[in-house]
Coordinates of C-alpha atoms in Angstrom, one line a residue:
M573 CA -33.0 138.9 4.2
K574 CA -34.7 139.2 7.5
K575 CA -34.5 142.6 9.2
N576 CA -33.1 142.8 12.7
I577 CA -35.4 144.6 15.1
W578 CA -33.6 143.8 18.3
H579 CA -30.4 144.8 19.9
I580 CA -29.4 141.4 21.3
Q581 CA -26.3 140.6 23.2
R582 CA -25.0 137.5 24.9
A583 CA -26.7 137.2 28.2
Q584 CA -24.3 137.0 31.1
S585 CA -24.6 137.8 34.7
S586 CA -23.8 141.5 35.3
I587 CA -21.0 141.9 37.8
N588 CA -20.7 145.0 39.9
S589 CA -23.5 146.6 38.1
T590 CA -26.8 148.4 39.0
F591 CA -30.0 148.8 36.9
L592 CA -33.1 150.6 37.8
I593 CA -36.5 150.2 36.0
R594 CA -38.7 153.2 36.9
G595 CA -42.4 153.8 37.0
G596 CA -43.9 150.7 35.5
R597 CA -47.0 148.8 36.5
V598 CA -45.2 145.9 38.3
I599 CA -47.2 142.5 38.1
D600 CA -45.6 139.8 40.1
P601 CA -48.1 137.0 40.8
A602 CA -45.7 135.1 43.1
N603 CA -45.5 137.9 45.5
K604 CA -49.0 139.3 45.0
I605 CA -47.8 142.5 43.6
D606 CA -49.8 144.7 41.2
K607 CA -48.8 148.3 41.6
I608 CA -46.8 151.2 40.1
A609 CA -43.2 150.8 41.5
D610 CA -39.5 150.8 40.6
V611 CA -37.4 147.6 40.3
L612 CA -33.7 147.8 41.3
I613 CA -31.3 145.2 40.0
V614 CA -27.8 144.8 41.6
D615 CA -25.2 142.3 40.1
G616 CA -27.9 140.6 38.1
K617 CA -30.3 140.0 40.8
I618 CA -33.5 141.6 42.2
A619 CA -32.5 144.1 44.9
A620 CA -35.8 145.9 45.5
V621 CA -39.3 146.4 44.3
E622 CA -40.6 149.6 45.9
E623 CA -42.2 152.9 45.1
N624 CA -39.9 155.9 44.2
I625 CA -36.5 154.1 44.8
T626 CA -33.8 156.7 45.2
F627 CA -30.7 155.2 43.9
D628 CA -28.1 156.4 41.3
A629 CA -28.0 153.4 39.1
Q630 CA -25.5 152.9 36.3
E631 CA -28.4 152.2 33.9
T632 CA -32.1 153.3 33.9
F633 CA -35.1 152.3 31.9
D634 CA -38.3 154.4 32.0
A635 CA -41.2 152.1 32.2
T636 CA -43.8 154.6 32.7
G637 CA -47.0 153.4 31.0
K638 CA -45.7 150.0 30.6
V639 CA -46.1 146.7 32.5
V640 CA -43.0 145.0 34.2
T641 CA -43.2 141.3 34.9
P642 CA -41.2 138.3 35.8
G643 CA -39.5 137.0 32.6
L644 CA -42.0 135.0 30.6
I645 CA -41.5 131.1 30.6
D646 CA -42.3 128.7 28.0
M647 CA -42.1 125.0 29.0
H648 CA -42.8 123.7 25.5
V649 CA -40.6 124.6 22.6
H650 CA -38.8 122.7 19.7
F651 CA -35.4 124.2 19.2
R652 CA -34.4 121.2 17.0
E653 CA -31.0 120.6 18.4
P654 CA -29.4 118.1 18.0
G655 CA -29.7 117.0 14.3
Q656 CA -32.2 119.4 12.9
E657 CA -30.4 122.7 13.1
A658 CA -31.6 123.8 9.6
K659 CA -35.1 124.3 11.2
E660 CA -33.9 125.9 14.4
D661 CA -31.0 125.8 16.8
F662 CA -30.4 127.1 20.3
E663 CA -29.0 130.4 19.0
S664 CA -31.7 131.3 16.6
G665 CA -34.5 130.0 19.0
S666 CA -33.2 131.9 21.9
R667 CA -33.2 135.1 19.7
A668 CA -36.8 134.5 18.9
A669 CA -37.6 134.0 22.6
V670 CA -35.9 137.3 23.4
A671 CA -38.0 139.0 20.7
G672 CA -41.1 137.4 22.4
G673 CA -40.3 138.5 25.8
F674 CA -39.3 135.0 27.1
T675 CA -36.4 134.5 29.4
T676 CA -36.7 130.8 30.1
V677 CA -37.8 128.0 27.8
A678 CA -37.7 124.2 28.0
T679 CA -36.9 122.1 24.9
M680 CA -38.7 119.0 23.9
P681 CA -36.6 115.8 23.2
N682 CA -38.0 114.6 19.9
T683 CA -34.8 115.6 18.0
S684 CA -32.4 113.5 16.0
P685 CA -31.1 111.7 18.0
V686 CA -33.8 111.7 20.6
V687 CA -32.6 113.1 24.0
D688 CA -32.9 109.9 25.9
N689 CA -29.5 109.6 27.8
S690 CA -27.5 111.5 30.2
A691 CA -24.5 112.2 27.9
L692 CA -26.7 114.0 25.4
V693 CA -28.3 116.0 28.1
R694 CA -25.0 117.2 29.4
S695 CA -23.9 118.2 26.1
M696 CA -27.1 120.1 25.3
I697 CA -26.9 122.0 28.6
K698 CA -23.3 123.0 27.8
R699 CA -24.4 124.1 24.4
A700 CA -27.2 126.1 25.8
E701 CA -24.7 127.8 28.2
D702 CA -22.3 128.6 25.3
V703 CA -24.7 130.1 22.7
G704 CA -28.1 130.7 24.4
L705 CA -29.2 134.2 25.2
I706 CA -31.8 132.9 27.7
N707 CA -32.2 130.2 30.2
I708 CA -32.7 127.0 28.1
K709 CA -34.0 124.0 30.1
I710 CA -33.8 120.4 28.8
I711 CA -36.5 117.9 28.8
G712 CA -35.7 114.1 28.4
A713 CA -37.5 111.3 26.6
V714 CA -39.7 108.9 28.8
T715 CA -38.7 105.9 26.5
K716 CA -35.8 105.1 24.5
N717 CA -35.9 106.7 21.0
Q718 CA -39.5 107.6 22.0
N719 CA -40.6 104.3 20.8
G720 CA -42.7 103.5 23.9
Q721 CA -41.1 100.1 24.5
E722 CA -38.3 100.6 27.0
L723 CA -37.8 103.3 29.6
A724 CA -35.0 105.7 28.9
E725 CA -32.2 106.5 31.4
L726 CA -34.6 108.5 33.6
F727 CA -32.5 108.7 36.9
D728 CA -29.4 109.3 34.9
M729 CA -30.9 112.2 33.0
I730 CA -32.2 113.6 36.3
D731 CA -28.7 113.7 37.6
A732 CA -27.6 115.4 34.4
G733 CA -30.1 118.2 34.8
V734 CA -33.3 117.5 33.0
V735 CA -36.4 119.5 34.4
A736 CA -39.0 117.0 33.1
F737 CA -39.7 114.1 30.7
S738 CA -41.8 113.7 27.6
D739 CA -42.4 111.6 24.6
D740 CA -44.0 114.7 23.0
G741 CA -45.0 113.9 19.4
H742 CA -46.0 110.5 20.5
F743 CA -48.6 109.0 22.7
D744 CA -47.2 106.2 24.8
D745 CA -49.7 103.5 23.8
N746 CA -48.2 100.9 26.3
A747 CA -50.0 101.7 29.5
K748 CA -47.6 99.4 31.6
I749 CA -44.5 101.2 30.4
F750 CA -46.1 104.5 31.1
M751 CA -47.2 103.4 34.5
N752 CA -43.7 102.1 35.3
A753 CA -42.3 105.5 34.4
L754 CA -44.7 107.2 36.8
D755 CA -43.8 104.7 39.5
Y756 CA -40.1 105.3 39.0
L757 CA -40.4 109.1 38.9
Q758 CA -42.9 109.4 41.8
P759 CA -40.1 109.8 44.5
T760 CA -38.3 112.3 42.5
G761 CA -41.3 114.6 42.0
K762 CA -40.4 114.9 38.2
I763 CA -43.2 115.5 35.8
I764 CA -44.1 113.5 32.7
I765 CA -45.5 115.8 30.0
C766 CA -48.0 113.9 28.0
H767 CA -48.9 114.1 24.3
E768 CA -52.5 113.0 24.5
E769 CA -54.0 111.2 21.3
E770 CA -55.1 107.7 21.2
T771 CA -53.0 106.6 18.2
S772 CA -55.6 104.3 16.5
L773 CA -58.1 107.1 16.3
V774 CA -55.9 109.7 14.6
K775 CA -53.9 107.8 11.8
E776 CA -53.6 109.9 8.6
G777 CA -55.8 112.7 10.2
V778 CA -54.7 116.1 9.4
M779 CA -57.3 118.4 11.1
N780 CA -60.1 118.4 13.5
E781 CA -62.8 115.8 12.7
G782 CA -66.1 117.6 12.2
K783 CA -68.2 119.7 9.7
R784 CA -65.1 121.5 8.4
S785 CA -63.1 118.3 7.6
A786 CA -66.0 116.8 5.9
I787 CA -66.4 119.9 3.6
L788 CA -62.7 120.0 2.8
G789 CA -62.5 116.2 2.3
L790 CA -59.6 115.9 4.7
K791 CA -59.2 113.1 7.3
G792 CA -59.8 114.1 10.8
R793 CA -58.4 113.7 14.3
P794 CA -61.4 113.5 16.7
T795 CA -61.4 115.2 20.0
V796 CA -62.3 111.8 21.7
A797 CA -58.8 110.7 20.8
E798 CA -57.4 113.3 23.2
D799 CA -60.1 112.6 25.8
I800 CA -59.4 109.0 26.0
A801 CA -55.7 109.6 26.4
V802 CA -56.1 112.3 29.2
A803 CA -58.5 110.1 31.1
R804 CA -56.0 107.1 31.0
D805 CA -53.2 109.2 32.2
A806 CA -55.2 110.9 34.9
L807 CA -56.2 107.4 36.2
L808 CA -52.5 106.2 36.1
A809 CA -51.3 109.3 37.9
E810 CA -54.0 108.7 40.5
Y811 CA -53.0 105.1 40.9
T812 CA -49.2 105.7 41.1
G813 CA -49.1 109.0 42.8
G814 CA -47.0 110.2 40.0
R815 CA -47.1 113.6 38.3
V816 CA -48.6 114.2 34.8
H817 CA -48.8 117.4 32.8
I818 CA -51.1 117.5 29.9
A819 CA -49.5 119.0 26.9
H820 CA -51.2 121.5 24.5
M821 CA -54.8 120.8 25.5
S822 CA -57.4 121.3 22.7
S823 CA -60.7 119.5 23.8
A824 CA -63.5 120.8 26.0
R825 CA -64.0 117.4 27.4
S826 CA -60.3 117.0 28.3
V827 CA -60.7 120.2 30.4
E828 CA -63.6 118.5 32.3
I829 CA -61.5 115.3 32.9
V830 CA -58.6 117.4 34.4
R831 CA -60.9 119.5 36.4
D832 CA -62.4 116.4 37.9
A833 CA -59.2 114.7 38.5
K834 CA -57.9 117.8 40.3
K835 CA -60.9 117.8 42.7
R836 CA -59.9 114.3 43.6
G837 CA -56.4 115.3 44.5
V838 CA -54.6 113.8 41.4
K839 CA -51.2 115.3 40.7
I840 CA -52.2 116.6 37.3
T841 CA -51.6 119.9 35.6
A842 CA -52.1 121.2 32.1
E843 CA -51.1 123.7 29.5
V844 CA -52.7 125.4 26.5
T845 CA -51.4 127.4 23.5
P846 CA -52.4 130.8 22.1
Q847 CA -53.6 129.0 18.9
H848 CA -55.9 126.7 20.7
L849 CA -57.3 129.5 22.8
T850 CA -57.9 131.8 19.8
M851 CA -58.3 129.9 16.5
T852 CA -60.8 127.4 15.2
D853 CA -60.9 124.8 12.4
D854 CA -63.0 127.1 10.4
L855 CA -59.7 128.9 9.6
V856 CA -58.2 125.7 8.1
D857 CA -57.4 126.4 4.4
P858 CA -55.7 123.5 2.5
S859 CA -53.7 126.1 0.6
D860 CA -52.2 127.4 3.8
T861 CA -50.2 124.7 5.8
S862 CA -49.5 127.1 8.6
T863 CA -52.7 126.1 10.2
K864 CA -51.7 122.4 10.2
I865 CA -50.8 121.7 13.9
N866 CA -51.0 118.8 16.4
P867 CA -53.4 118.6 18.1
P868 CA -55.4 120.4 15.5
L869 CA -57.4 123.5 15.7
R870 CA -60.8 122.6 17.2
T871 CA -64.3 124.4 17.5
Q872 CA -65.4 127.5 19.3
K873 CA -66.9 125.3 21.9
D874 CA -63.5 123.9 22.6
C875 CA -61.8 127.5 22.6
D876 CA -64.4 128.7 25.0
A877 CA -63.9 125.7 27.4
L878 CA -60.1 126.1 27.3
L879 CA -60.4 129.7 28.2
E880 CA -62.7 128.9 31.2
G881 CA -60.4 126.3 32.2
L882 CA -57.4 128.8 32.2
K883 CA -59.3 131.3 34.3
D884 CA -60.6 128.8 36.9
G885 CA -57.2 127.1 37.5
T886 CA -57.9 123.9 35.6
I887 CA -55.3 124.8 33.1
D888 CA -52.1 126.0 34.7
A889 CA -49.8 127.4 32.1
I890 CA -49.7 128.9 28.6
V891 CA -47.0 127.5 26.1
T892 CA -46.2 128.3 22.6
D893 CA -45.4 124.8 21.3
H894 CA -42.9 126.8 19.0
S895 CA -42.4 124.3 16.2
P896 CA -40.4 125.8 13.2
H897 CA -39.9 123.8 10.0
A898 CA -37.9 124.5 6.9
P899 CA -39.8 126.4 4.3
E900 CA -39.6 123.5 1.8
E901 CA -41.2 121.2 4.3
K902 CA -44.2 123.4 4.8
D903 CA -44.6 124.4 1.2
R904 CA -46.3 121.1 0.3
E905 CA -49.7 119.7 0.1
Y906 CA -51.6 120.0 3.3
I907 CA -51.7 116.2 3.9
Y908 CA -48.0 115.9 3.5
A909 CA -46.7 119.0 5.4
P910 CA -45.5 118.6 8.9
S911 CA -47.4 120.0 11.8
G912 CA -46.5 123.1 13.7
F913 CA -45.4 126.7 13.3
P914 CA -43.1 129.1 15.2
G915 CA -44.8 130.9 18.1
L916 CA -42.4 132.6 20.4
E917 CA -42.5 135.9 18.7
T918 CA -46.2 136.1 18.3
S919 CA -47.6 134.4 21.4
L920 CA -47.8 137.5 23.8
G921 CA -49.3 139.8 21.1
I922 CA -51.9 137.2 20.2
L923 CA -52.8 136.8 23.9
L924 CA -53.0 140.5 24.5
T925 CA -54.9 141.2 21.3
D926 CA -57.6 138.4 21.4
L927 CA -58.0 137.9 25.0
Y928 CA -56.7 140.8 27.4
H929 CA -57.9 143.8 25.0
K930 CA -61.3 142.0 24.4
N931 CA -61.7 141.6 28.2
K932 CA -61.7 137.8 28.1
I933 CA -58.9 137.6 30.7
D934 CA -57.4 140.0 33.1
L935 CA -53.6 140.9 32.9
P936 CA -52.6 139.4 36.3
T937 CA -54.1 136.0 35.4
L938 CA -52.5 136.0 32.0
I939 CA -49.0 137.0 33.5
S940 CA -49.4 134.3 36.1
K941 CA -49.9 131.6 33.5
M942 CA -46.8 132.7 31.7
T943 CA -44.5 133.1 34.7
Y944 CA -45.3 132.0 38.3
E945 CA -47.4 129.1 37.6
P946 CA -45.1 127.2 35.1
A947 CA -42.1 128.0 37.4
K948 CA -43.9 126.5 40.4
I949 CA -44.9 123.3 38.6
F950 CA -41.5 122.5 37.2
G951 CA -39.6 123.8 40.3
L952 CA -37.7 126.6 38.4
D953 CA -35.8 129.3 40.1
A954 CA -37.7 131.8 37.9
G955 CA -41.0 133.4 37.4
N956 CA -40.8 135.9 40.3
L957 CA -39.4 139.2 41.4
T958 CA -38.4 138.1 44.9
I959 CA -35.4 139.9 46.4
G960 CA -32.3 137.9 45.5
A961 CA -34.0 136.2 42.5
P962 CA -32.3 136.1 39.1
A963 CA -33.1 139.5 37.4
D964 CA -35.1 137.9 34.5
I965 CA -37.8 140.5 33.5
T966 CA -40.1 141.4 30.7
I967 CA -41.2 144.8 30.1
I968 CA -44.6 144.9 28.0
D969 CA -46.3 147.8 26.1
T970 CA -49.8 146.6 26.1
E971 CA -50.8 149.4 23.6
R972 CA -47.9 148.9 21.2
A973 CA -49.5 148.4 17.7
W974 CA -47.5 146.1 15.2
T975 CA -48.0 143.8 12.3
V976 CA -46.7 140.3 12.3
D977 CA -44.0 140.0 9.5
A978 CA -42.2 136.8 8.9
E979 CA -39.4 138.7 7.3
K980 CA -38.6 140.2 10.8
F981 CA -38.7 136.9 12.6
Y982 CA -35.6 135.7 14.4
T983 CA -36.7 132.1 14.3
R984 CA -35.7 130.1 11.2
G985 CA -39.4 129.2 10.6
S986 CA -41.6 131.5 8.6
H987 CA -45.0 129.7 8.2
S988 CA -47.3 131.2 10.7
P989 CA -51.0 131.7 10.6
F990 CA -50.5 135.0 12.2
V991 CA -48.5 136.6 9.5
G992 CA -50.1 139.8 8.4
R993 CA -52.2 140.2 11.6
N994 CA -52.4 143.7 13.2
L995 CA -51.7 143.2 16.9
K996 CA -51.9 145.4 20.0
G997 CA -49.3 144.7 22.7
R998 CA -45.8 143.2 22.7
A999 CA -42.6 142.9 24.8
V1000 CA -40.5 146.0 24.4
A1001 CA -37.5 144.9 26.5
T1002 CA -36.4 141.5 27.9
I1003 CA -33.8 141.4 30.7
V1004 CA -31.9 138.2 31.2
H1005 CA -29.6 138.1 34.3
G1006 CA -29.8 141.8 34.5
N1007 CA -28.8 142.3 30.9
L1008 CA -31.2 144.6 28.9
M1009 CA -32.2 143.6 25.3
R1010 CA -34.2 146.4 23.9
L1011 CA -36.7 146.6 21.1
L1012 CA -35.4 149.3 18.6

């Protein structure tokens, strides 16, 4: 039985309420704020960010010694609705998000059925409003059933409320179809999030192709498969004027390709996961399927290039690629187990422990990549503490020591390579629309 460690309530806009967060280090990259200050919330919206606010609020939170940021944003999660609720649903997924400090997430469309029509988008938005504890955004498929052969109802889905499009889990091999999608979406400004692996080069591969895969006798997925795909989509974005966003980058060469494309003015952005920033294929153990992810863990050279790309602005956002599976699916031989693991509850802790506390990245940059920058890319009303903005806030204790325990996860997934890790730093309170959800 999993132990509940959060007091979580249904997030609803607070009416006629006041809430004051006192004395924290407020980091708001959108407004270039990094100082000790108070944050006043009135009726679920930011009312003031100032030093020594004098206000008799109905509720207060002493954030002395803690960091106060805009609510964390994750634009790449798999909540498995519809059709795969045994792995995760909007309710369990949003609880995991709250526990990890996230106030806004976007769900990928590779569900059953695939999210490729407006009716399904509308039903999912309604479902998210009914049961979600956070802001759940919907991403629609680029092609019908994600089969890469025929474009989905792109404009209808925009009218229904999607924030972006993706055939995540699949590379769109048909360049003509993909180019048509970029052409059609170019006037709308909507982004296509691209899963980048040249299919013919990764068939049956289960880990990075290299020395480690040879030692283990496992078929590999080479970095060049990602590089070729990224290069193609960068060129198509340049040709059409459309917007592409490179999902879960893992290759050093891909970082160079995106960097060069940005210098040419191509409308291209990119994301990276904590696992691809901090883990290598040396950690792959055929007896532990939690390390099987897609794209696979690469080399230290790739990790270093990804971190440099994150710091110099080549990579715009950090995501979790939260991908829970049923235990019986992951408890199989490595070659047969599905790729992915739940990441919402461990992401911040891993980044603080392995990057911030080791002086590999500063805190304002890290927070920007998890708040302001993804919000800016996808046009979200989130990721900032501007006066009048929704009061979605994360309070972080960067010194909080804790151990990753799958029995305490809110997600329905349990297979994580981080289980048992001693971490330093985590979210201690998540505020959604002015409602406080506190770590006990």
